[in-house]
mmCIF file of C-alpha atoms in Angstrom:
data_model
loop_
_atom_site.group_PDB
_atom_site.id
_atom_site.type_symbol
_atom_site.label_atom_id
_atom_site.label_comp_id
_atom_site.label_asym_id
_atom_site.label_seq_id
_atom_site.Cartn_x
_atom_site.Cartn_y
_atom_site.Cartn_z
ATOM 1 C CA MET A 1 -17.779 6.010 26.153
ATOM 2 C CA LEU A 2 -14.594 6.950 24.286
ATOM 3 C CA PHE A 3 -16.736 8.334 21.435
ATOM 4 C CA VAL A 4 -18.569 10.693 23.884
ATOM 5 C CA VAL A 5 -15.289 11.994 25.329
ATOM 6 C CA ILE A 6 -13.824 12.608 21.867
ATOM 7 C CA THR A 7 -17.038 14.308 20.698
ATOM 8 C CA VAL A 8 -17.152 16.605 23.741
ATOM 9 C CA LEU A 9 -13.483 17.524 23.432
ATOM 10 C CA SER A 10 -13.756 18.221 19.722
ATOM 11 C CA THR A 11 -16.906 20.386 19.991
ATOM 12 C CA THR A 12 -15.826 22.409 23.036
ATOM 13 C CA PRO A 13 -13.780 24.983 21.039
ATOM 14 C CA TRP A 14 -16.676 25.313 18.585
ATOM 15 C CA MET A 15 -19.171 25.866 21.428
ATOM 16 C CA ASN A 16 -16.856 28.415 23.068
ATOM 17 C CA LYS A 17 -16.643 30.324 19.771
ATOM 18 C CA ILE A 18 -20.450 30.383 19.460
ATOM 19 C CA SER A 19 -20.976 31.562 23.043
ATOM 20 C CA GLU A 20 -18.285 34.236 22.583
ATOM 21 C CA SER A 21 -20.002 35.595 19.470
ATOM 22 C CA ILE A 22 -23.348 35.668 21.279
ATOM 23 C CA ARG A 23 -21.836 37.627 24.182
ATOM 24 C CA SER A 24 -20.121 40.092 21.844
ATOM 25 C CA ALA A 25 -23.493 40.854 20.248
ATOM 26 C CA GLU A 26 -24.590 42.639 23.446
ATOM 27 C CA PRO A 27 -24.740 46.424 23.069
ATOM 28 C CA ASN A 28 -22.097 48.427 24.909
ATOM 29 C CA VAL A 29 -22.100 52.125 25.741
ATOM 30 C CA THR A 30 -19.741 54.161 23.573
ATOM 31 C CA ALA A 31 -20.615 57.642 24.906
ATOM 32 C CA VAL A 32 -22.846 59.440 27.406
ATOM 33 C CA TYR A 33 -23.328 63.210 27.498
ATOM 34 C CA ILE A 34 -24.987 65.381 30.133
ATOM 35 C CA GLY A 35 -25.124 69.143 29.790
ATOM 36 C CA THR A 36 -27.184 72.291 29.754
ATOM 37 C CA THR A 37 -26.665 72.750 26.017
ATOM 38 C CA ALA A 38 -27.450 70.349 23.192
ATOM 39 C CA PRO A 39 -24.544 68.082 22.260
ATOM 40 C CA ASN A 40 -22.948 68.049 18.838
ATOM 41 C CA GLY A 41 -23.168 65.018 16.618
ATOM 42 C CA THR A 42 -25.644 62.200 16.191
ATOM 43 C CA TRP A 43 -27.020 60.395 19.237
ATOM 44 C CA GLN A 44 -29.079 57.196 19.367
ATOM 45 C CA PHE A 45 -30.862 58.179 22.597
ATOM 46 C CA LYS A 46 -31.644 61.741 23.583
ATOM 47 C CA VAL A 47 -33.513 63.132 26.591
ATOM 48 C CA GLU A 48 -34.268 66.839 26.858
ATOM 49 C CA ASP A 49 -35.846 67.300 30.267
ATOM 50 C CA ARG A 50 -35.095 68.156 33.879
ATOM 51 C CA VAL A 51 -32.228 65.665 33.991
ATOM 52 C CA LEU A 52 -29.760 67.469 36.257
ATOM 53 C CA THR A 53 -29.576 69.866 39.174
ATOM 54 C CA ASP A 54 -27.885 73.219 39.410
ATOM 55 C CA CYS A 55 -25.274 71.565 41.711
ATOM 56 C CA VAL A 56 -24.155 68.739 39.406
ATOM 57 C CA VAL A 57 -20.547 69.043 38.180
ATOM 58 C CA ALA A 58 -19.749 65.491 37.035
ATOM 59 C CA TYR A 59 -21.251 62.057 36.473
ATOM 60 C CA VAL A 60 -20.426 58.385 36.223
ATOM 61 C CA TYR A 61 -22.535 55.683 34.635
ATOM 62 C CA ASN A 62 -23.066 51.954 34.606
ATOM 63 C CA TYR A 63 -24.706 49.895 31.863
ATOM 64 C CA THR A 64 -26.235 46.514 32.566
ATOM 65 C CA PRO A 65 -27.461 44.453 29.600
ATOM 66 C CA PRO A 66 -30.032 43.936 28.288
ATOM 67 C CA GLY A 67 -31.017 47.597 28.668
ATOM 68 C CA LYS A 68 -30.402 49.515 31.905
ATOM 69 C CA LEU A 69 -28.197 52.622 31.852
ATOM 70 C CA VAL A 70 -27.815 54.116 35.320
ATOM 71 C CA VAL A 71 -26.345 57.619 35.554
ATOM 72 C CA TYR A 72 -25.019 58.892 38.891
ATOM 73 C CA GLU A 73 -24.669 62.675 38.935
ATOM 74 C CA LEU A 74 -22.281 64.191 41.475
ATOM 75 C CA ASP A 75 -22.139 67.587 43.131
ATOM 76 C CA SER A 76 -18.755 69.159 43.911
ATOM 77 C CA LYS A 77 -18.606 67.678 47.433
ATOM 78 C CA ALA A 78 -19.361 64.140 46.232
ATOM 79 C CA LEU A 79 -16.819 64.481 43.427
ATOM 80 C CA LYS A 80 -14.190 65.664 45.904
ATOM 81 C CA VAL A 81 -14.829 62.569 48.052
ATOM 82 C CA ILE A 82 -14.261 60.095 45.199
ATOM 83 C CA ASN A 83 -11.514 62.141 43.509
ATOM 84 C CA PRO A 84 -9.660 64.198 46.157
ATOM 85 C CA SER A 85 -7.048 65.439 43.677
ATOM 86 C CA GLU A 86 -9.693 67.131 41.500
ATOM 87 C CA GLU A 87 -9.705 70.931 41.735
ATOM 88 C CA ILE A 88 -13.350 71.947 41.886
ATOM 89 C CA PRO A 89 -14.457 75.557 42.154
ATOM 90 C CA SER A 90 -17.147 75.975 44.787
ATOM 91 C CA SER A 91 -20.387 77.507 43.639
ATOM 92 C CA GLU A 92 -23.673 78.446 45.191
ATOM 93 C CA CYS A 93 -26.467 76.091 44.268
ATOM 94 C CA LYS A 94 -29.809 74.999 45.655
ATOM 95 C CA GLY A 95 -30.072 71.447 44.329
ATOM 96 C CA GLU A 96 -32.977 72.389 42.060
ATOM 97 C CA LEU A 97 -33.726 70.385 38.930
ATOM 98 C CA ILE A 98 -32.910 72.216 35.717
ATOM 99 C CA TYR A 99 -33.472 71.457 32.056
ATOM 100 C CA GLY A 100 -30.674 69.875 30.131
ATOM 101 C CA TYR A 101 -29.673 67.076 27.810
ATOM 102 C CA LEU A 102 -28.769 63.469 28.477
ATOM 103 C CA THR A 103 -27.702 61.486 25.434
ATOM 104 C CA ALA A 104 -26.178 58.064 24.850
ATOM 105 C CA ASN A 105 -24.688 56.019 22.033
ATOM 106 C CA PHE A 106 -24.141 52.267 21.882
ATOM 107 C CA THR A 107 -22.164 49.851 19.723
ATOM 108 C CA LYS A 108 -25.493 48.274 18.809
ATOM 109 C CA LEU A 109 -28.957 49.721 19.409
ATOM 110 C CA PRO A 110 -30.547 47.992 22.424
ATOM 111 C CA GLU A 111 -34.131 46.868 21.776
ATOM 112 C CA THR A 112 -35.203 48.402 25.067
ATOM 113 C CA LEU A 113 -33.403 50.949 27.189
ATOM 114 C CA THR A 114 -34.190 52.511 30.530
ATOM 115 C CA ILE A 115 -32.041 55.479 31.560
ATOM 116 C CA ASP A 116 -32.203 55.737 35.337
ATOM 117 C CA VAL A 117 -30.847 59.021 36.765
ATOM 118 C CA TRP A 118 -29.693 59.588 40.348
ATOM 119 C CA VAL A 119 -28.334 62.833 41.835
ATOM 120 C CA GLY A 120 -25.692 62.463 44.534
ATOM 121 C CA THR A 121 -24.299 64.548 47.315
ATOM 122 C CA THR A 122 -22.067 63.721 50.240
ATOM 123 C CA SER A 123 -23.668 61.961 53.133
ATOM 124 C CA THR A 124 -23.331 62.816 56.795
ATOM 125 C CA ASN A 125 -22.302 59.167 57.235
ATOM 126 C CA ASP A 126 -18.638 58.762 56.362
ATOM 127 C CA GLY A 127 -17.979 56.383 53.527
ATOM 128 C CA TYR A 128 -21.245 56.935 51.631
ATOM 129 C CA ILE A 129 -22.721 59.129 48.925
ATOM 130 C CA TYR A 130 -26.408 59.970 49.275
ATOM 131 C CA PHE A 131 -28.361 59.635 46.003
ATOM 132 C CA ARG A 132 -31.863 60.806 45.151
ATOM 133 C CA GLN A 133 -33.573 59.407 42.063
ATOM 134 C CA ILE A 134 -34.827 61.861 39.435
ATOM 135 C CA GLY A 135 -36.606 59.205 37.377
ATOM 136 C CA ASP A 136 -36.473 56.774 34.471
ATOM 137 C CA TRP A 137 -36.662 57.597 30.762
ATOM 138 C CA MET A 138 -37.701 54.602 28.657
ATOM 139 C CA PHE A 139 -37.068 53.749 25.005
ATOM 140 C CA ILE A 140 -38.108 50.886 22.707
ATOM 141 C CA ASN A 141 -36.191 50.348 19.449
ATOM 142 C CA GLY A 142 -34.619 53.788 19.806
ATOM 143 C CA SER A 143 -37.942 55.620 20.225
ATOM 144 C CA TYR A 144 -38.849 57.450 23.403
ATOM 145 C CA VAL A 145 -41.882 55.878 25.111
ATOM 146 C CA GLY A 146 -42.130 57.753 28.390
ATOM 147 C CA TYR A 147 -40.937 58.986 31.744
ATOM 148 C CA LYS A 148 -41.502 57.171 35.011
ATOM 149 C CA ALA A 149 -41.323 59.228 38.180
ATOM 150 C CA PRO A 150 -39.499 57.669 41.116
ATOM 151 C CA SER A 151 -41.447 55.954 43.862
ATOM 152 C CA LEU A 152 -41.758 58.273 46.852
ATOM 153 C CA SER A 153 -40.961 55.396 49.193
ATOM 154 C CA ASN A 154 -37.888 54.215 47.294
ATOM 155 C CA ASN A 155 -36.312 57.269 45.653
ATOM 156 C CA TYR A 156 -33.070 57.438 47.632
ATOM 157 C CA MET A 157 -30.054 55.302 48.498
ATOM 158 C CA LEU A 158 -26.767 55.437 50.325
ATOM 159 C CA MET A 159 -24.000 54.062 48.110
ATOM 160 C CA PRO A 160 -20.668 53.091 49.632
ATOM 161 C CA ILE A 161 -17.846 55.193 48.218
ATOM 162 C CA LYS A 162 -15.980 51.962 47.391
ATOM 163 C CA GLU A 163 -18.871 50.793 45.180
ATOM 164 C CA LEU A 164 -18.994 54.150 43.413
ATOM 165 C CA GLY A 165 -15.219 53.887 42.994
ATOM 166 C CA LYS A 166 -15.647 50.585 41.121
ATOM 167 C CA ILE A 167 -18.081 52.245 38.696
ATOM 168 C CA THR A 168 -15.702 55.176 38.299
ATOM 169 C CA ASN A 169 -12.799 52.829 37.540
ATOM 170 C CA SER A 170 -14.918 51.081 34.915
ATOM 171 C CA THR A 171 -16.344 54.065 32.988
ATOM 172 C CA GLY A 172 -14.454 57.112 34.278
ATOM 173 C CA ILE A 173 -15.601 60.447 35.673
ATOM 174 C CA HIS A 174 -17.204 62.785 33.145
ATOM 175 C CA VAL A 175 -17.639 66.538 33.540
ATOM 176 C CA VAL A 176 -21.092 68.054 33.000
ATOM 177 C CA ASN A 177 -21.063 70.404 30.027
ATOM 178 C CA ARG A 178 -22.284 73.870 31.040
ATOM 179 C CA ARG A 179 -21.408 75.883 27.898
#
């Protein structure tokens, strides 16, 4: 019995080190870009498609291993709700999809990646942002394999502003590049 206790106690730091190195091997997002013009530099994942609307001014994102990058695009009203101090010029827009670029880089190339894009606007219900899904762009080993349109019965959601705030605190608010 004493041998088992000593063995467990002596191997625990070794096991913790192994599990830590396994966890650190997970890819992490280093950069995401959304804009109407092509980004500079080298990007591991690049989508050139109708990935934003004419109303989008900023975005936040969330990455969940092993390969799901969710991008939440925000119009000026939604941005004002989550960041009241932000000075945002008002502009006329129709909410129409426009062509642009969505790119991402990771610390390590994920074997599979799905980029899921949602466009948000303020909701009539206080405390929520209304999101409509644009679609999913899928990659395997860094190569584009296809687009999946959203389900017509499940292409929207109401996200509590507090939940969106947690994502914002984790990855920050990023301005859409409209050069």
